[in-house]
Short mmCIF file of C-alpha atoms in Angstrom, two decimals:
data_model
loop_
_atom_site.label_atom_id
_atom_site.label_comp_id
_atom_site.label_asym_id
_atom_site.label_seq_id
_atom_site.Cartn_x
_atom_site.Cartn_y
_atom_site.Cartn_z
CA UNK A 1 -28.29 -67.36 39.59
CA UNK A 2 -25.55 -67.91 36.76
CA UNK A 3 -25.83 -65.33 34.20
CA UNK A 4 -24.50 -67.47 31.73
CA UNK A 5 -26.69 -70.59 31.94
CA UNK A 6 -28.46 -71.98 28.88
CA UNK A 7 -30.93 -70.04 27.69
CA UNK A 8 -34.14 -72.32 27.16
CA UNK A 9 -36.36 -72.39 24.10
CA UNK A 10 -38.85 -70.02 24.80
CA UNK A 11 -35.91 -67.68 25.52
CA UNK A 12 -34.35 -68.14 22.50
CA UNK A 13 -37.30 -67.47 20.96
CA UNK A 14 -38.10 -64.32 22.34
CA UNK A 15 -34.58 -63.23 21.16
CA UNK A 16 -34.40 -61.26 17.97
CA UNK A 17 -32.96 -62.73 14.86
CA UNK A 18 -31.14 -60.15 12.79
CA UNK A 19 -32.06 -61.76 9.41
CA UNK A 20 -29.37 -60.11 7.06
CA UNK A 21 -26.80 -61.64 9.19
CA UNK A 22 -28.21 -64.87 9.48
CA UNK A 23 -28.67 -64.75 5.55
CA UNK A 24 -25.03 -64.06 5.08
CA UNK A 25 -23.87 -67.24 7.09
CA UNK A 26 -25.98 -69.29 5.00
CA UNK A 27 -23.81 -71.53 2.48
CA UNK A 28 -26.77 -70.51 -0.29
CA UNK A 29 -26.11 -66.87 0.25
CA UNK A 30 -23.10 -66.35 1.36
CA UNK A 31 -21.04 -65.28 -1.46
CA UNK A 32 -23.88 -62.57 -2.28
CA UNK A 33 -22.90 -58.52 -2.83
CA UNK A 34 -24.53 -56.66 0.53
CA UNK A 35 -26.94 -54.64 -1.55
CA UNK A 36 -28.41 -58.05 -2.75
CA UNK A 37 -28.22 -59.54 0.49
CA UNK A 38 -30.22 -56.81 2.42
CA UNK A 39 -32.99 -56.94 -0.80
CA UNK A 40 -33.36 -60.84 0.11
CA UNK A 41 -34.03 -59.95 3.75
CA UNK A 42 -36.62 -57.52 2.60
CA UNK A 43 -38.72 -60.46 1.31
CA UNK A 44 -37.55 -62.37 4.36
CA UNK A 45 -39.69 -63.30 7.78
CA UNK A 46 -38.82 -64.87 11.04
CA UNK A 47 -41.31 -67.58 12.07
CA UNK A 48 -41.54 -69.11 15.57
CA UNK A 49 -42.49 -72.52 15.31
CA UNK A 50 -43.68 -74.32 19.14
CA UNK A 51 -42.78 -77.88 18.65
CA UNK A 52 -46.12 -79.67 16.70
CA UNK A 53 -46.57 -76.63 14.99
CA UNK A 54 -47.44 -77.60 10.92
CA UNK A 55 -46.02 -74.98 8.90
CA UNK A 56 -47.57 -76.40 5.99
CA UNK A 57 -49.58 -79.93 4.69
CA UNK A 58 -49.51 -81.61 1.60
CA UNK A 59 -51.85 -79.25 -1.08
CA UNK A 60 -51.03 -76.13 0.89
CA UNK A 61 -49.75 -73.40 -1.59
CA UNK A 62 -45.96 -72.72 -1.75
CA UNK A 63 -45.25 -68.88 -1.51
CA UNK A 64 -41.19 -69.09 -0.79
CA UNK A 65 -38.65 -71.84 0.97
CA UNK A 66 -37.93 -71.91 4.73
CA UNK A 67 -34.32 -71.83 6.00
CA UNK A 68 -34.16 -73.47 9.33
CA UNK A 69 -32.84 -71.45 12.47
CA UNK A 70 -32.80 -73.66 15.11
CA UNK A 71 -34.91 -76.80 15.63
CA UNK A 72 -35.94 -80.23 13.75
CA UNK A 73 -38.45 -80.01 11.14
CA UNK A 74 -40.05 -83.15 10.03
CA UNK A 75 -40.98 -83.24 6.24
CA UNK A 76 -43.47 -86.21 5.75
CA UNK A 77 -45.88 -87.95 3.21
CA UNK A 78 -49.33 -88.63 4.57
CA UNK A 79 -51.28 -92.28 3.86
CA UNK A 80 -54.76 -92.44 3.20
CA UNK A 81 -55.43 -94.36 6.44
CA UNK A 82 -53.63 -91.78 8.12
CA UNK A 83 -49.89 -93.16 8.78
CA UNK A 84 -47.09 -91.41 7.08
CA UNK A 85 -43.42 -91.99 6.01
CA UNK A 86 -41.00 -89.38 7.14
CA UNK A 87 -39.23 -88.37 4.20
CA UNK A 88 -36.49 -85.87 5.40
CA UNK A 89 -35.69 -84.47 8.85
CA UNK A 90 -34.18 -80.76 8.54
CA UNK A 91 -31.80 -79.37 10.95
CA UNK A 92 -30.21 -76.02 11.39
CA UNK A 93 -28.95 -74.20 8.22
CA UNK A 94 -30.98 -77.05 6.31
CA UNK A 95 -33.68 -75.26 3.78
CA UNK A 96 -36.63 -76.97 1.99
CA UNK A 97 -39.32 -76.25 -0.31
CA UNK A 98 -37.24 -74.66 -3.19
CA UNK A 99 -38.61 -77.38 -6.06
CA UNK A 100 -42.19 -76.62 -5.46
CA UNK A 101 -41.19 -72.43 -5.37
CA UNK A 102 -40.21 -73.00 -8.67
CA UNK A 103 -42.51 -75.24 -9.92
CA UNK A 104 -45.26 -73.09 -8.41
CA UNK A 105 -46.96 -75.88 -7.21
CA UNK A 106 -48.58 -76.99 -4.04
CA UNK A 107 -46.71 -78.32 -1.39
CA UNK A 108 -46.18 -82.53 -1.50
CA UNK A 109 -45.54 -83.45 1.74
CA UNK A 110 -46.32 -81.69 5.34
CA UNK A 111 -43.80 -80.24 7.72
CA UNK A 112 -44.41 -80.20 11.34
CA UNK A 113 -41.29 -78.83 14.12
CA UNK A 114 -40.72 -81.86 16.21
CA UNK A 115 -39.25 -79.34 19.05
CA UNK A 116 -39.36 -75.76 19.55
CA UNK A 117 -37.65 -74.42 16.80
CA UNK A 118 -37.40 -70.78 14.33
CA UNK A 119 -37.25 -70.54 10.73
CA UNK A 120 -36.81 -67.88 8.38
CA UNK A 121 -39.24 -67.45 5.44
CA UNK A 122 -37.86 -66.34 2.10
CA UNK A 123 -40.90 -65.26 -0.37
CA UNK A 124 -40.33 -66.85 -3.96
CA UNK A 125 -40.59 -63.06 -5.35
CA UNK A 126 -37.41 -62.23 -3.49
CA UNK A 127 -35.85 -65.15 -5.33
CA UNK A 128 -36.66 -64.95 -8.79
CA UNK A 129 -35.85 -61.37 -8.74
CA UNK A 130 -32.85 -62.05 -7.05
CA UNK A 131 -32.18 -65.06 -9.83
CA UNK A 132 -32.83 -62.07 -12.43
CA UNK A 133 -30.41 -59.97 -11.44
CA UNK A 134 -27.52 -62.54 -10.58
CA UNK A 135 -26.71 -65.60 -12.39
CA UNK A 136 -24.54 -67.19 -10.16
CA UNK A 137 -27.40 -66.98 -7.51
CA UNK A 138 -29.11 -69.18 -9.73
CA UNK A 139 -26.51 -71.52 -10.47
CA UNK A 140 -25.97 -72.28 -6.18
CA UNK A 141 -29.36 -73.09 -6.01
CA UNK A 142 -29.08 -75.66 -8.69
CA UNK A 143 -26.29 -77.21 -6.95
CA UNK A 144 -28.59 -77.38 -3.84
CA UNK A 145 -31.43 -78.69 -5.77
CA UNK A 146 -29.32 -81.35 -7.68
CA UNK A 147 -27.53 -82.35 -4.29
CA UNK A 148 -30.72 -83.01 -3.18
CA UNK A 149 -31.69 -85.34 -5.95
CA UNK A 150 -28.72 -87.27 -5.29
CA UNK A 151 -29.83 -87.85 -2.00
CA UNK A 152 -33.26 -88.96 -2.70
CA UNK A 153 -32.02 -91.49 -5.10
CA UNK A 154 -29.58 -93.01 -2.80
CA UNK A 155 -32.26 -93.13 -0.23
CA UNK A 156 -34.39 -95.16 -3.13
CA UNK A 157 -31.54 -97.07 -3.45
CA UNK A 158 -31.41 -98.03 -0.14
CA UNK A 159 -34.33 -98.86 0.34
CA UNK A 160 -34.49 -100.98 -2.83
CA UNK A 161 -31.10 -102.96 -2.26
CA UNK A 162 -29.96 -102.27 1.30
CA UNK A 163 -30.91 -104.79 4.11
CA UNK A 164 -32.17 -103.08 7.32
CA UNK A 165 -28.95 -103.49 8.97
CA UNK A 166 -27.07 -101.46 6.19
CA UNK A 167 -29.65 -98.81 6.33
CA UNK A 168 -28.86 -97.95 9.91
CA UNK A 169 -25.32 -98.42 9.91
CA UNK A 170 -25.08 -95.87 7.14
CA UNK A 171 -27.27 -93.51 8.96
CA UNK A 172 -25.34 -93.65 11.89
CA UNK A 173 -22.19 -93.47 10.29
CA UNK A 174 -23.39 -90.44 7.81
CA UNK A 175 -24.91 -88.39 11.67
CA UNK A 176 -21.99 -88.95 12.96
CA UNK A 177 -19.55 -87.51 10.29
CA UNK A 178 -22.49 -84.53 9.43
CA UNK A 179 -22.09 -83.51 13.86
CA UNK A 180 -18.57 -83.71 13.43
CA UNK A 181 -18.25 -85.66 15.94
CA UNK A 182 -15.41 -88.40 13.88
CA UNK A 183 -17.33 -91.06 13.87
CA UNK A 184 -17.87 -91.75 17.69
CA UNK A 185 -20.94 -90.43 18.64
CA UNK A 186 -24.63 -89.54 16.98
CA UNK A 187 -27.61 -88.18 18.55
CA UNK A 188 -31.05 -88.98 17.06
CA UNK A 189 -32.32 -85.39 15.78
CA UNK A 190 -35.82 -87.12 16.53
CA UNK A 191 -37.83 -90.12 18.53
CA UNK A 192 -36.85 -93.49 17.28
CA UNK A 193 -40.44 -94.59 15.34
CA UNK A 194 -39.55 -91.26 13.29
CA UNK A 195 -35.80 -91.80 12.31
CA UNK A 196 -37.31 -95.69 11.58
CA UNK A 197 -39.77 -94.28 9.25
CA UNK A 198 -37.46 -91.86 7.78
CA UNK A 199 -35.56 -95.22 6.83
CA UNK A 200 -38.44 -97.12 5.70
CA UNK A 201 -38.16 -99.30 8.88
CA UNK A 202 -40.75 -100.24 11.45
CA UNK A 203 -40.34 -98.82 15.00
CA UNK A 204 -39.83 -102.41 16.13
CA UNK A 205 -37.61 -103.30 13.44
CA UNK A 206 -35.20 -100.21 13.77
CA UNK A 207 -35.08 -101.18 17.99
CA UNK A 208 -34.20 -104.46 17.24
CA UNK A 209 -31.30 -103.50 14.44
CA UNK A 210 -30.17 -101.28 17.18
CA UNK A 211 -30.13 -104.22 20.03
CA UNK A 212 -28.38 -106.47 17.61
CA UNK A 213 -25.48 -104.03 16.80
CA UNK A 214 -24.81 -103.35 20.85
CA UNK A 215 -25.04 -107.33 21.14
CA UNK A 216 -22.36 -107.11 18.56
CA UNK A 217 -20.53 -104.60 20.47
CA UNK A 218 -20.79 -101.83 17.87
CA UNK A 219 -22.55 -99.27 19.17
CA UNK A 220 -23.78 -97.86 22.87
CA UNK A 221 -27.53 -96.67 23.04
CA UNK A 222 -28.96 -94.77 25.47
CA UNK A 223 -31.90 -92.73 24.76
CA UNK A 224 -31.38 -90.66 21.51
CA UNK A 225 -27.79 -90.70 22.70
CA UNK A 226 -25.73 -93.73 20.65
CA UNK A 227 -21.63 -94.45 21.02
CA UNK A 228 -20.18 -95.60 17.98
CA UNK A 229 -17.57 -98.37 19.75
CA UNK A 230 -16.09 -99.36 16.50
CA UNK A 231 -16.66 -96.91 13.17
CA UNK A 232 -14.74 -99.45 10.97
CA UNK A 233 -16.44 -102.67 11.72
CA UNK A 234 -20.10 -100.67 11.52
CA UNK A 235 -19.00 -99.17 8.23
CA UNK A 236 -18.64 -103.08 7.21
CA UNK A 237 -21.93 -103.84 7.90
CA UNK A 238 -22.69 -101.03 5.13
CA UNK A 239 -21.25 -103.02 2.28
CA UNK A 240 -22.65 -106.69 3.66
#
């Protein structure tokens, strides 16, 4: 048997996480003394999360922020007649629930782990003390919080003045540069209905945006797996 296969999820899971070190390689806390780093880990937990698993729902109390591991985390609005809109999908290194930490409110959305994936849970008293005791800290998390913003409001935007088309071409165009892949290839972090709700499409709608832009010789689906065949004439369908 090759030692040096893949391990599989439930291996990875089972594998210890040494959380100081995975704090440190974090973009949030990198630039933070040792001392301060090893208090954060203190107030820090590992959490195993089996794909469906809801780590919180909308009203739940907020107690810290979650730093994703490994895995896709779904963050999503429930409708009264029980449909939702998917408002974020986090990936690895990706945190969330920071605004409602400090606004010590309930939680506004739910967040389920589409696959098998491992978080690390930061308790808020661990960050305001560490806030207390270095500005700077502070100051980062703003920056994360404000970059966030931005984000939401060009998704409004988008939503508000961008055809269907544009939506998805931008998408595309913005997985593709995030996986580094230089604008060739993106994979969908989840199923198809959930990346079309996270763009305020329909499933049917998102499939058929899709179809048009292979017709069109623009991209190569297959699966979750799609081939960007031309990044500059998709990045025109952005602007019209």
């Amino acid at each position: 048997m090759n030692a040096t296969r893949r391990r599989t999820p439930r291996a990875r899971a089972q594998q210890p996480v040494p959380v100081e070190a995975f704090i440190a390689n974090l973009p949030l806390f990198r630039h933070l003394p040792k001392a301060e780093r090893a208090r954060l880990a203190a107030g820090a937990t590992v959490r195993a999360a089996p794909r469906g698993t809801v780590l919180f729902r909308s009203g739940d109390p907020c107690e810290g922020f979650h730093v994703v591991i490994y895995g896709n985390i779904k963050l999503a609005l429930q409708a009264p007649g029980g449909g939702e809109r998917v408002i974020e999908l986090m990936g690895p290194g990706q945190s969330f629930g920071e605004a409602m930490m400090f606004l010590g409110e309930p939680y506004m959305v739910s967040a389920v782990a589409l696959v098998d994936s491992r978080l690390l849970h930061v308790a808020s008293h661990a960050v305001f003390d560490l806030i207390d005791r270095d500005p700077r800290f502070a100051r980062r998390m703003l920056a994360g919080l404000s970059l966030r913003l931005h984000r939401l409001v060009c998704d409004l935007e988008a939503v508000s003045l961008r055809s269907g088309t544009q939506r998805v071409a931008g998408y595309l165009l913005g997985q593709a540069r995030a996986a580094g892949a230089g604008g060739a290839h993106v994979t969908l972090p989840a199923r198809k209905g959930i990346v079309a709700s996270r763009l305020s499409l329909t499933q049917e709608h998102f499939s058929r945006i899709l179809h048009e832009l292979c017709a069109q010789d623009l991209i190569e689906v297959a699966g979750l797996e799609i081939r960007i065949r031309d990044t500059a004439r998709l990045r025109a369908r952005c602007i019209r």
